[in-house]
Short mmCIF file of C-alpha atoms and ligand atoms in Angstrom, two decimals:
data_model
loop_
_atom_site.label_atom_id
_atom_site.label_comp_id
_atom_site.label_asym_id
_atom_site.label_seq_id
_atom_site.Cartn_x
_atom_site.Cartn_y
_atom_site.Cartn_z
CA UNK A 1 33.78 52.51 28.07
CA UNK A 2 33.46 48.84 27.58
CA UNK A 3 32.92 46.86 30.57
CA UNK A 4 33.82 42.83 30.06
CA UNK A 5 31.61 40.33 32.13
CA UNK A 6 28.39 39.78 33.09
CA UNK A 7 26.07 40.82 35.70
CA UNK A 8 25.49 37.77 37.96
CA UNK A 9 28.88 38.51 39.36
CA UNK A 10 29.34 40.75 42.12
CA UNK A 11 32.58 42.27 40.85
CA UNK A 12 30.82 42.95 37.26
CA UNK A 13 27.75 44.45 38.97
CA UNK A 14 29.99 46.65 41.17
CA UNK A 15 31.87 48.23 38.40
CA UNK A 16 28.19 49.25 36.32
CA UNK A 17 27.13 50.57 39.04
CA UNK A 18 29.72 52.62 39.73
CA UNK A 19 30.04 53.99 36.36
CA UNK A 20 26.33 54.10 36.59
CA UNK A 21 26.47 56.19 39.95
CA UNK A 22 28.82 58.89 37.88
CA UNK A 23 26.21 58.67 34.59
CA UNK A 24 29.04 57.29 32.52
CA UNK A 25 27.92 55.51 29.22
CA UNK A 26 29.32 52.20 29.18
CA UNK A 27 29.01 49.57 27.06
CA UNK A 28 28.43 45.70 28.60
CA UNK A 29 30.36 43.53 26.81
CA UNK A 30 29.46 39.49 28.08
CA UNK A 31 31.93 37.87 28.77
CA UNK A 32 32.59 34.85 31.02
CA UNK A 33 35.64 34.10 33.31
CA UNK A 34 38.56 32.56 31.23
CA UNK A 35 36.92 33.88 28.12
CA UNK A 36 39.16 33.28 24.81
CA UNK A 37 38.42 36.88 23.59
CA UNK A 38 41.74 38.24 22.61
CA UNK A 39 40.55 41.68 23.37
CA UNK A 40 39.32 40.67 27.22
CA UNK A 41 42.87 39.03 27.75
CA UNK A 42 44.57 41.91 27.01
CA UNK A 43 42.27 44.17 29.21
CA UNK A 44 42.39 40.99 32.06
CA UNK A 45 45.60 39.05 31.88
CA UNK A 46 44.33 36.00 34.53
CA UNK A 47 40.96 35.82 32.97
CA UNK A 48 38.72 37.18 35.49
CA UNK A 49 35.77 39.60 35.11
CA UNK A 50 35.36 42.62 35.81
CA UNK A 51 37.89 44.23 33.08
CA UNK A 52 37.56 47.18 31.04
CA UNK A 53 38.50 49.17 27.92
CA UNK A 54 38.48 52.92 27.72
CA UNK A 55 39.56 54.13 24.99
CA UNK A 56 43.24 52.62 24.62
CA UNK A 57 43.31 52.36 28.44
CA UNK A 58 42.54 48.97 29.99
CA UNK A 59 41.97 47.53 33.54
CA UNK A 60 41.17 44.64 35.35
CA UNK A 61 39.87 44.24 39.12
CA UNK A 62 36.63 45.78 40.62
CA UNK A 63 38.89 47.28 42.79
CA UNK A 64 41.43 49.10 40.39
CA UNK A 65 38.57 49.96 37.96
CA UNK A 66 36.71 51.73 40.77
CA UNK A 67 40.03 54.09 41.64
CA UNK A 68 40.19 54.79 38.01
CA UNK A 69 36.87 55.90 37.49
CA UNK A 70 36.83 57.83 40.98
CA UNK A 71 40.29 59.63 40.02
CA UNK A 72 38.86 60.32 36.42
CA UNK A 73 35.50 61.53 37.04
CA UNK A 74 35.20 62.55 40.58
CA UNK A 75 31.44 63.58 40.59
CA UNK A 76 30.12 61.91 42.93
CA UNK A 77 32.91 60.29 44.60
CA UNK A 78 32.65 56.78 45.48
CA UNK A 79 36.01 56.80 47.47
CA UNK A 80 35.54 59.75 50.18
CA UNK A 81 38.21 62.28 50.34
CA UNK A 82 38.34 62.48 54.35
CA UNK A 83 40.31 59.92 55.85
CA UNK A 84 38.24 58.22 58.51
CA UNK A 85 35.06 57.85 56.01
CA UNK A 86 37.65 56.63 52.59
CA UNK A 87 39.34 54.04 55.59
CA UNK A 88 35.89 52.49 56.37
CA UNK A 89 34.72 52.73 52.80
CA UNK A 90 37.85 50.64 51.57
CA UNK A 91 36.87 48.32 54.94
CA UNK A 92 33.38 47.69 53.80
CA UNK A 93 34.65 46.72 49.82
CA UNK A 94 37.48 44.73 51.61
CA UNK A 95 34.49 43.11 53.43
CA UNK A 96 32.44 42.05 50.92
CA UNK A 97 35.01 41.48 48.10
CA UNK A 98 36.87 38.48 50.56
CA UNK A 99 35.01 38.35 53.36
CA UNK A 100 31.39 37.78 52.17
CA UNK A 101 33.02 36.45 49.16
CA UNK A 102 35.17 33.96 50.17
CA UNK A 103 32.20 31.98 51.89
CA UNK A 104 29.30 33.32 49.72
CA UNK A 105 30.79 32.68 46.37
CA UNK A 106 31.20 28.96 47.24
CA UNK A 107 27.46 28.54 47.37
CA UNK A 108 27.05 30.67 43.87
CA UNK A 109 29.30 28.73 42.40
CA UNK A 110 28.87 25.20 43.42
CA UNK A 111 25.06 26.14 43.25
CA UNK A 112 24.26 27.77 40.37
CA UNK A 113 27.69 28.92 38.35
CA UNK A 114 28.94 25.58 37.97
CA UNK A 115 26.03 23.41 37.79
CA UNK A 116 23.66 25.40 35.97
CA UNK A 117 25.61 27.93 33.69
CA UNK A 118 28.89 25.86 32.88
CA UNK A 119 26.94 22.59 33.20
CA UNK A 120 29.86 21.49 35.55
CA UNK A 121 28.54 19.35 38.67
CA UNK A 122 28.65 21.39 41.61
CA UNK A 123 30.48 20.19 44.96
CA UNK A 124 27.35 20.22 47.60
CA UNK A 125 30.08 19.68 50.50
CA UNK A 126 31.34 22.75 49.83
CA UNK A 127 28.79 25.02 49.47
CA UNK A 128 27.02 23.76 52.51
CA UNK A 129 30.36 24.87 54.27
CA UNK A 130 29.87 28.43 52.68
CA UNK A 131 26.08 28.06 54.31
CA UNK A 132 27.56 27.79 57.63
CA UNK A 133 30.10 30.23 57.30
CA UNK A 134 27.74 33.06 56.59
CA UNK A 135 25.65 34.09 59.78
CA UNK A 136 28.60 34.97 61.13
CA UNK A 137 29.51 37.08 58.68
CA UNK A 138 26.53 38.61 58.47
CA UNK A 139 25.93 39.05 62.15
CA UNK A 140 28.81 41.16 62.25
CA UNK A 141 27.32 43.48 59.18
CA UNK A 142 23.46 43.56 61.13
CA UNK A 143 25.55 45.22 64.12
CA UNK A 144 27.30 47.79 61.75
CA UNK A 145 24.54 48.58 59.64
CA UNK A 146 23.29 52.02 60.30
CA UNK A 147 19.52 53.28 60.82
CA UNK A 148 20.09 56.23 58.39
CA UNK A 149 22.87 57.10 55.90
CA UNK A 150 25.70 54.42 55.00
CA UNK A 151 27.99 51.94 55.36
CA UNK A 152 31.15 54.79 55.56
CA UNK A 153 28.89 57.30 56.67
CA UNK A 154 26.80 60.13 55.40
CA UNK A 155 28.42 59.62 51.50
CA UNK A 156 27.15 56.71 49.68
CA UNK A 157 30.60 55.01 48.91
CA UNK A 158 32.31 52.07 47.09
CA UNK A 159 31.54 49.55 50.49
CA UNK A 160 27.84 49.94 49.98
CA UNK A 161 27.97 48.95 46.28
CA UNK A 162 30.57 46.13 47.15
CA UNK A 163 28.59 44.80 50.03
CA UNK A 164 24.70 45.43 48.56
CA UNK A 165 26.63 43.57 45.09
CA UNK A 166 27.19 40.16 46.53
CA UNK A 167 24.14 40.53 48.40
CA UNK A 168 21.93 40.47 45.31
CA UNK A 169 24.24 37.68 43.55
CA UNK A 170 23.29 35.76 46.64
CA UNK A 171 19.79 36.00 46.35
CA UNK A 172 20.06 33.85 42.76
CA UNK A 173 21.14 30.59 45.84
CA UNK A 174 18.92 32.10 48.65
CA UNK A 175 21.97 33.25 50.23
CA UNK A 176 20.96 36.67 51.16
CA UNK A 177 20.63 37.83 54.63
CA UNK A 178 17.01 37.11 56.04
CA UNK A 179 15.24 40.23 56.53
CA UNK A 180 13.54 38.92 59.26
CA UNK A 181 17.07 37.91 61.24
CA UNK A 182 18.87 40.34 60.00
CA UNK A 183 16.63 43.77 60.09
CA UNK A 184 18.82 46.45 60.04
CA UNK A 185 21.19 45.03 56.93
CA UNK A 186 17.67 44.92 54.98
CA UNK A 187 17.13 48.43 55.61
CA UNK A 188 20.08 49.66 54.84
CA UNK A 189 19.75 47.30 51.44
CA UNK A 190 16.54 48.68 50.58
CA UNK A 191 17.90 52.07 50.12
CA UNK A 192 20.79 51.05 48.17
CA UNK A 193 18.44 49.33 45.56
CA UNK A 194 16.14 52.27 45.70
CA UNK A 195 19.20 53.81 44.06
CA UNK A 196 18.48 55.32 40.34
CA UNK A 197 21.71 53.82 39.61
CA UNK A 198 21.18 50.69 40.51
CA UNK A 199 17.79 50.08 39.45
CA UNK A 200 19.37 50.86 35.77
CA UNK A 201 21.58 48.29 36.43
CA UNK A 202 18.88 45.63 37.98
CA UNK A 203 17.19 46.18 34.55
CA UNK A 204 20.44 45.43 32.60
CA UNK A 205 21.20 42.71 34.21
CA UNK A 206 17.48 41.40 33.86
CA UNK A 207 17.99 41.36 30.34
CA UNK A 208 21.17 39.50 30.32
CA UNK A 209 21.46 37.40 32.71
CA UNK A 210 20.55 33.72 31.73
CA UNK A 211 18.16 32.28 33.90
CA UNK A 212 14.18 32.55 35.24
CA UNK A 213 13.98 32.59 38.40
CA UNK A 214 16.40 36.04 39.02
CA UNK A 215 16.26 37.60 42.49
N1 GSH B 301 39.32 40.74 42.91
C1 GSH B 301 38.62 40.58 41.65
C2 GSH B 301 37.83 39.29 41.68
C3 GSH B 301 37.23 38.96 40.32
C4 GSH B 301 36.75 37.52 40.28
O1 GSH B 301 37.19 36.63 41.03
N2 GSH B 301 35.80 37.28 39.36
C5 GSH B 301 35.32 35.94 39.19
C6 GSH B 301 33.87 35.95 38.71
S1 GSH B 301 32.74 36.44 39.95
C7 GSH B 301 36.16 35.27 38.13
O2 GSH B 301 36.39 35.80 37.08
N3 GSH B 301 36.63 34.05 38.45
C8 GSH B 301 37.37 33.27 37.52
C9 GSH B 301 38.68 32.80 38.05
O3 GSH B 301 38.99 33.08 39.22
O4 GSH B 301 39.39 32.14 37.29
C10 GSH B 301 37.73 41.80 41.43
O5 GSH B 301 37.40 42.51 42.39
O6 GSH B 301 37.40 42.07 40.27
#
């Protein structure tokens, strides 16, 4: 499977370590939002990453790529089968995918993305306004977090991924939680990157993401 994007995104890093979580070989292929790639286009029709190509089969959308790989190779499953645990594992990706996103992605972008990577000045106002936004947001995760287990319950799910994935493209701005406010999120963090599957993908994106200073 080739994957199209690159692993400072959240979305991108969700996707590998999915596929990474099910030991699927995949195949990173870098490519940047908007990229001309006729190939990328086809697989992602408005240009954004994550997209993918397997075999003649193509998909866009963390999301979407996700239910594919869960419906195609359902050991382990990332969306649980009961309802109350899949319900609060499609919360926790909803969470993090517009929630944390929404304000986070404003400081990664005006921060970092834009000024350092596209060489595009980034708008301070705005990701100061993302800085304020976010202790609310995470105060609400800190009270959710559990002591043991995960975000939908006892099965490691999609909303950990999601969630723990904009977490560590935060770090690149210092936008992660504090450990010291926020206690119980770094916990629960800790054993997500303790992960075999995403430690792979840590080292992946080590080699390929452009910068020095990586979280
Ligand atoms: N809902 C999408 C969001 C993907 C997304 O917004 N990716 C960003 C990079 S982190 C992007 O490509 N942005 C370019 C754009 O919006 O034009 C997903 O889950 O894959």
């Amino acid at each position: 499977m080739l994957v199209f994007g690159a692993l400072l995104s959240p979305y991108v890093r969700k996707v590998c370590v999915a596929a990474a979580e099910k030991g699927l070989d995949y195949q990173l292929k870098i490519s940047r939002p908007r990229d001309p790639d006729p190939d990328f286009l086809i697989a992602s029709p408005f240009g954004k990453i994550p997209a993918i190509k397997d075999g003649d089969f193509t998909l866009c959308d963390s999301t979407a790529i996700l239910a594919y790989l869960d419906a195609k190779h359902p050991a382990p499953r990332l969306i649980p089968a009961d309802a109350e645990p899949a319900g609060r594992a499609m919360w926790f990706d909803e969470y993090a995918d517009t929630i944390v996103g929404h304000s986070g992605l404003k400081v990664l972008f005006n921060r970092f993305v834009g000024p350092k990577l596209f060489k595009v000045p980034g708008n301070e106002a705005i990701a100061e306004q993302g800085m304020a936004e976010l202790p609310a947001i995470w105060a609400y995760l800190e009270g959710v977090a559990p002591a043991e287990g995960w975000l939908a319950g006892a099965t490691f799910s999609i909303g950990d991924i999601a969630v723990a994935s904009m977490i560590r493209s935060l770090a690149y701005v210092s936008a992660a939680p504090d450990a010291a406010a926020y206690p119980a999120i770094a916990a629960w963090y800790a054993r997500v990157c303790a992960r075999p599957a995403w430690r792979l993908v840590a080292e992946q994106e080590a080699a390929t993401t452009p910068r020095t200073d990586k979280p």
